[in-house]
PDB file of N, CA and C in Angstrom:
ATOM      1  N   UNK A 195       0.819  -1.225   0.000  1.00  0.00           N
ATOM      2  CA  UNK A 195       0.000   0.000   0.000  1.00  0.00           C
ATOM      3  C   UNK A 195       0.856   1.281   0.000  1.00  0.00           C
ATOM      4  N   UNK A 196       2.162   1.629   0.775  1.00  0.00           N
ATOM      5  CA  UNK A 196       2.872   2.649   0.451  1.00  0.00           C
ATOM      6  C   UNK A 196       3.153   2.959  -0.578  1.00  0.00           C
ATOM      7  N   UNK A 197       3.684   1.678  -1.198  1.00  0.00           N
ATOM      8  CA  UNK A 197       4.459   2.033  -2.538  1.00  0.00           C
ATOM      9  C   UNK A 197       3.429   2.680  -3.501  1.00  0.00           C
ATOM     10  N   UNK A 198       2.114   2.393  -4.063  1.00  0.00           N
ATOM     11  CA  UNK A 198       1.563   3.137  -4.474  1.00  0.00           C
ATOM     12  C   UNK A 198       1.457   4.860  -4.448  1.00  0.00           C
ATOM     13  N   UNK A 199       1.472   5.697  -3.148  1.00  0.00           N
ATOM     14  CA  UNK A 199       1.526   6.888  -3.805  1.00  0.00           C
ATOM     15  C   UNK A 199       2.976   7.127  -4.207  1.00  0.00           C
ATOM     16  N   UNK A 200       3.773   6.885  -3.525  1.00  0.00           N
ATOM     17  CA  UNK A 200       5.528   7.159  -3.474  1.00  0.00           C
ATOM     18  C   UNK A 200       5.380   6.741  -5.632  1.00  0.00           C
ATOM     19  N   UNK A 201       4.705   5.456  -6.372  1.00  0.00           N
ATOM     20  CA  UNK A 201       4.728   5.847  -7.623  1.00  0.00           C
ATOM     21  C   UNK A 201       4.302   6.599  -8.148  1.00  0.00           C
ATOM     22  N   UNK A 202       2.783   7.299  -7.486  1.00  0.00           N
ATOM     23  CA  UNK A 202       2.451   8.237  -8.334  1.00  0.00           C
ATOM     24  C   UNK A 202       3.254   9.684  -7.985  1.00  0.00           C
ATOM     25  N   UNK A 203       3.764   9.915  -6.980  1.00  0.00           N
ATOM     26  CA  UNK A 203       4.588  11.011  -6.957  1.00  0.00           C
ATOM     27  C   UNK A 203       5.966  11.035  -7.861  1.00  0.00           C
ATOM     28  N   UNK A 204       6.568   9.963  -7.724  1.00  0.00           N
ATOM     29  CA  UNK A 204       7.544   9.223  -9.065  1.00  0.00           C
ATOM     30  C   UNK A 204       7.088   9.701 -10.622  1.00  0.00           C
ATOM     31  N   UNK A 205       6.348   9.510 -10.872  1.00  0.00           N
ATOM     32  CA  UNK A 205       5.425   9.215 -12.384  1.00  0.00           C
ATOM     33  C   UNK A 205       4.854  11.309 -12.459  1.00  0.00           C
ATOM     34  N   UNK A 206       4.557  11.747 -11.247  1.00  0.00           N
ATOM     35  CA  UNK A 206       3.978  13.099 -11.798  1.00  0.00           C
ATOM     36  C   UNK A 206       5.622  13.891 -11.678  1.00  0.00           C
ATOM     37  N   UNK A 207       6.839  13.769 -10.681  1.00  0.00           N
ATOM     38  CA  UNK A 207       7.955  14.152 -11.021  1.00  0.00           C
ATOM     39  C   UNK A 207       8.421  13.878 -12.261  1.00  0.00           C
ATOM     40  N   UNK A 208       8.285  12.964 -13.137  1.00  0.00           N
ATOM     41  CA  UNK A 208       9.505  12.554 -14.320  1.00  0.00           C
ATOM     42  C   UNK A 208       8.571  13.373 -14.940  1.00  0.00           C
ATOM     43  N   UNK A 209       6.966  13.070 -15.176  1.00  0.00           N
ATOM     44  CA  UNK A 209       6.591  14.208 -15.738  1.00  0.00           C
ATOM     45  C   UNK A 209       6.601  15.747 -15.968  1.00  0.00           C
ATOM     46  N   UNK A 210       6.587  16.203 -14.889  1.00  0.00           N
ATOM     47  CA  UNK A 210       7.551  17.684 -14.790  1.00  0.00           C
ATOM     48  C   UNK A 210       8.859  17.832 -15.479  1.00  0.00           C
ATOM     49  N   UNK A 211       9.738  16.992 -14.948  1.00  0.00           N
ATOM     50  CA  UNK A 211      11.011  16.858 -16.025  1.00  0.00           C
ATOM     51  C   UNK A 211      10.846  16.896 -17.484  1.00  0.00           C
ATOM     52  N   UNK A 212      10.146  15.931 -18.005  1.00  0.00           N
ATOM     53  CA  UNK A 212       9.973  16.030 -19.140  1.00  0.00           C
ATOM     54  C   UNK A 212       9.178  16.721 -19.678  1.00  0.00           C
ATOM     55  N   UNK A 213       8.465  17.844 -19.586  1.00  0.00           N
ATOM     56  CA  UNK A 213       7.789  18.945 -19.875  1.00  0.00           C
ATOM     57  C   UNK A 213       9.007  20.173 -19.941  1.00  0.00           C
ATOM     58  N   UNK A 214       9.541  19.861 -18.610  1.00  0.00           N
ATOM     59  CA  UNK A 214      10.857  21.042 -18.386  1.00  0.00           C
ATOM     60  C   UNK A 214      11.623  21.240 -19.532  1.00  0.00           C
ATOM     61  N   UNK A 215      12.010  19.755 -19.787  1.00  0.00           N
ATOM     62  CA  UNK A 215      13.195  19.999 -20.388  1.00  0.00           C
ATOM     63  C   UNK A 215      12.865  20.037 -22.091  1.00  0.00           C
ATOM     64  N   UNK A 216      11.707  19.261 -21.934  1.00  0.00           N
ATOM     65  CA  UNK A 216      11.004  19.656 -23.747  1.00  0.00           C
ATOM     66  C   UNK A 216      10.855  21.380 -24.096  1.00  0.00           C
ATOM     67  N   UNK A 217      10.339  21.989 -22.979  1.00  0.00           N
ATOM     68  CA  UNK A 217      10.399  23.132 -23.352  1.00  0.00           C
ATOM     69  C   UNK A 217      11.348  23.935 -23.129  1.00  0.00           C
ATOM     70  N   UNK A 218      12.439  23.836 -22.777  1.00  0.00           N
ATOM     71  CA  UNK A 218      13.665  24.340 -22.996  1.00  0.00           C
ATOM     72  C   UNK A 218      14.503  23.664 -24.445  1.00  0.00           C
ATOM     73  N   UNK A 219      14.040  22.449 -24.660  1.00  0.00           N
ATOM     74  CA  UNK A 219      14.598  22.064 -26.290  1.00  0.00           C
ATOM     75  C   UNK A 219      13.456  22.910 -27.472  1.00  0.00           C
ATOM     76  N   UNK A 220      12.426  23.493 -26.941  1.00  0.00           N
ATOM     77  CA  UNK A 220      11.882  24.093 -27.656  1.00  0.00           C
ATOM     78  C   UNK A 220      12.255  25.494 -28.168  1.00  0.00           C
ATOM     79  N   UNK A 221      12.680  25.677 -27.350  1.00  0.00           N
ATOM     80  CA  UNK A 221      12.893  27.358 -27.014  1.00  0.00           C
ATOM     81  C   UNK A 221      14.108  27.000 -27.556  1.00  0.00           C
ATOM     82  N   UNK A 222      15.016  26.432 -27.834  1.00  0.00           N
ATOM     83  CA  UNK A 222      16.354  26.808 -28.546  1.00  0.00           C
ATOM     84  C   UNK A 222      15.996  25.995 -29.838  1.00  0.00           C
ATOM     85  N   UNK A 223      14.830  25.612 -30.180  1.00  0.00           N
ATOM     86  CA  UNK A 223      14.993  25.250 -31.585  1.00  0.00           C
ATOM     87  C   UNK A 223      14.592  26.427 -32.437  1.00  0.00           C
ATOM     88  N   UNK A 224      13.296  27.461 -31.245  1.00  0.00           N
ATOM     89  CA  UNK A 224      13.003  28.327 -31.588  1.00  0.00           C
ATOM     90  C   UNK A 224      14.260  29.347 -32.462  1.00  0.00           C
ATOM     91  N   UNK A 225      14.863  29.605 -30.668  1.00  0.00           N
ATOM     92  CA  UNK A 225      15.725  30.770 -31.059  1.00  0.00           C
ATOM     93  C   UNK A 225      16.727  30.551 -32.706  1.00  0.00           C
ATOM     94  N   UNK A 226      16.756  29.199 -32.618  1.00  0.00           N
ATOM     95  CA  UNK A 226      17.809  28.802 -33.747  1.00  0.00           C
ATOM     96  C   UNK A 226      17.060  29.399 -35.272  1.00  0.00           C
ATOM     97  N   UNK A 227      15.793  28.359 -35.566  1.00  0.00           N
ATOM     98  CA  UNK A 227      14.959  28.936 -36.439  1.00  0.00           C
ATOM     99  C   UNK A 227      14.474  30.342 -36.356  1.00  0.00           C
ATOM    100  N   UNK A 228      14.810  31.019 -35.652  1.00  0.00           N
ATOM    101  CA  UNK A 228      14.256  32.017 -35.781  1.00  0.00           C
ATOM    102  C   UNK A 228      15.411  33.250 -35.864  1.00  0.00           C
ATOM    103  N   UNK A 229      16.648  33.049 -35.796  1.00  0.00           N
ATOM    104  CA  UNK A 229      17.640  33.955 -35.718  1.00  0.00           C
ATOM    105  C   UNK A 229      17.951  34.491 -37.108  1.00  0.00           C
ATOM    106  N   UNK A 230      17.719  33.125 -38.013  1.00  0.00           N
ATOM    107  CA  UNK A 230      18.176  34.018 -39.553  1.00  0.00           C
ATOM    108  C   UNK A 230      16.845  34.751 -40.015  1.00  0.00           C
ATOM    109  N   UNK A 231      15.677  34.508 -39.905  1.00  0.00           N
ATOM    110  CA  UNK A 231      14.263  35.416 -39.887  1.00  0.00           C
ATOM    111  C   UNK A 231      15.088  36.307 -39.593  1.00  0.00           C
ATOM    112  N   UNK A 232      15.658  37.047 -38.112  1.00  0.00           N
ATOM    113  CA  UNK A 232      15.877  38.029 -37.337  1.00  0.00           C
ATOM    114  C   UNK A 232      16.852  38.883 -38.176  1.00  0.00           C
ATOM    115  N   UNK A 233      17.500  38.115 -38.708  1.00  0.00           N
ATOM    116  CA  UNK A 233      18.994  38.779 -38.973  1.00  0.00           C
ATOM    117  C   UNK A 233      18.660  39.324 -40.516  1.00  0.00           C
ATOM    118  N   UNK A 234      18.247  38.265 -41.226  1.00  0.00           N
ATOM    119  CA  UNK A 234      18.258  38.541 -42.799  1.00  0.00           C
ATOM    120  C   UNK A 234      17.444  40.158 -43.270  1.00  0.00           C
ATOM    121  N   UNK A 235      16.327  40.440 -42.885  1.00  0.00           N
ATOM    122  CA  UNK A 235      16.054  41.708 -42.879  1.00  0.00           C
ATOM    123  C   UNK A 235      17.043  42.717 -42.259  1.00  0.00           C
ATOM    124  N   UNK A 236      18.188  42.540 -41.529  1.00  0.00           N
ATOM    125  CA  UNK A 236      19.163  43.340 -41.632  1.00  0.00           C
ATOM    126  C   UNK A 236      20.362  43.289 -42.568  1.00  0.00           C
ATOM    127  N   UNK A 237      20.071  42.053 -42.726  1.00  0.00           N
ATOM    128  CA  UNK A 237      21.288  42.286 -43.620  1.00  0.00           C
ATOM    129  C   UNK A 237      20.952  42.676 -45.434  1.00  0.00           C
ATOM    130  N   UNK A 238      19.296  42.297 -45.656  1.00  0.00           N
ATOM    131  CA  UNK A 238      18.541  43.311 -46.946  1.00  0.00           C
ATOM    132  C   UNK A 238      19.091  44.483 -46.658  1.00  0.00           C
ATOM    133  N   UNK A 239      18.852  44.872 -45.807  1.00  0.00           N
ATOM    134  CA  UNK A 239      18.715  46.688 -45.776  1.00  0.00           C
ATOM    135  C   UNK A 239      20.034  47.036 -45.975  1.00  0.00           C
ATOM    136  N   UNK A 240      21.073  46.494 -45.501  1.00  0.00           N
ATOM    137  CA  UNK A 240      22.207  47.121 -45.304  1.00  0.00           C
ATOM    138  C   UNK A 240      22.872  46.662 -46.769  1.00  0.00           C
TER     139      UNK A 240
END
């Protein structure tokens, strides 16, 4: 009977992790894709 919540506290932690860290691989796929968007209209103009 213990072991049951001790898994679900297990199972909703890794979940947090893996939300965490997906959205931090998000955010730099962002920034990546999105830097030459950023840049190339400066470098038209100039």
């Amino acid at each position: 009977m213990p072991l049951y919540p001790d898994y679900h506290a297990q199972k909703k932690e890794d979940s947090a992790r893996i939300f965490l860290y997906s959205t931090i691989f998000l955010s730099i796929i962002m920034r990546t894709l999105y830097q030459p968007a950023v840049h190339s209209p400066c470098l038209c103009q100039n």
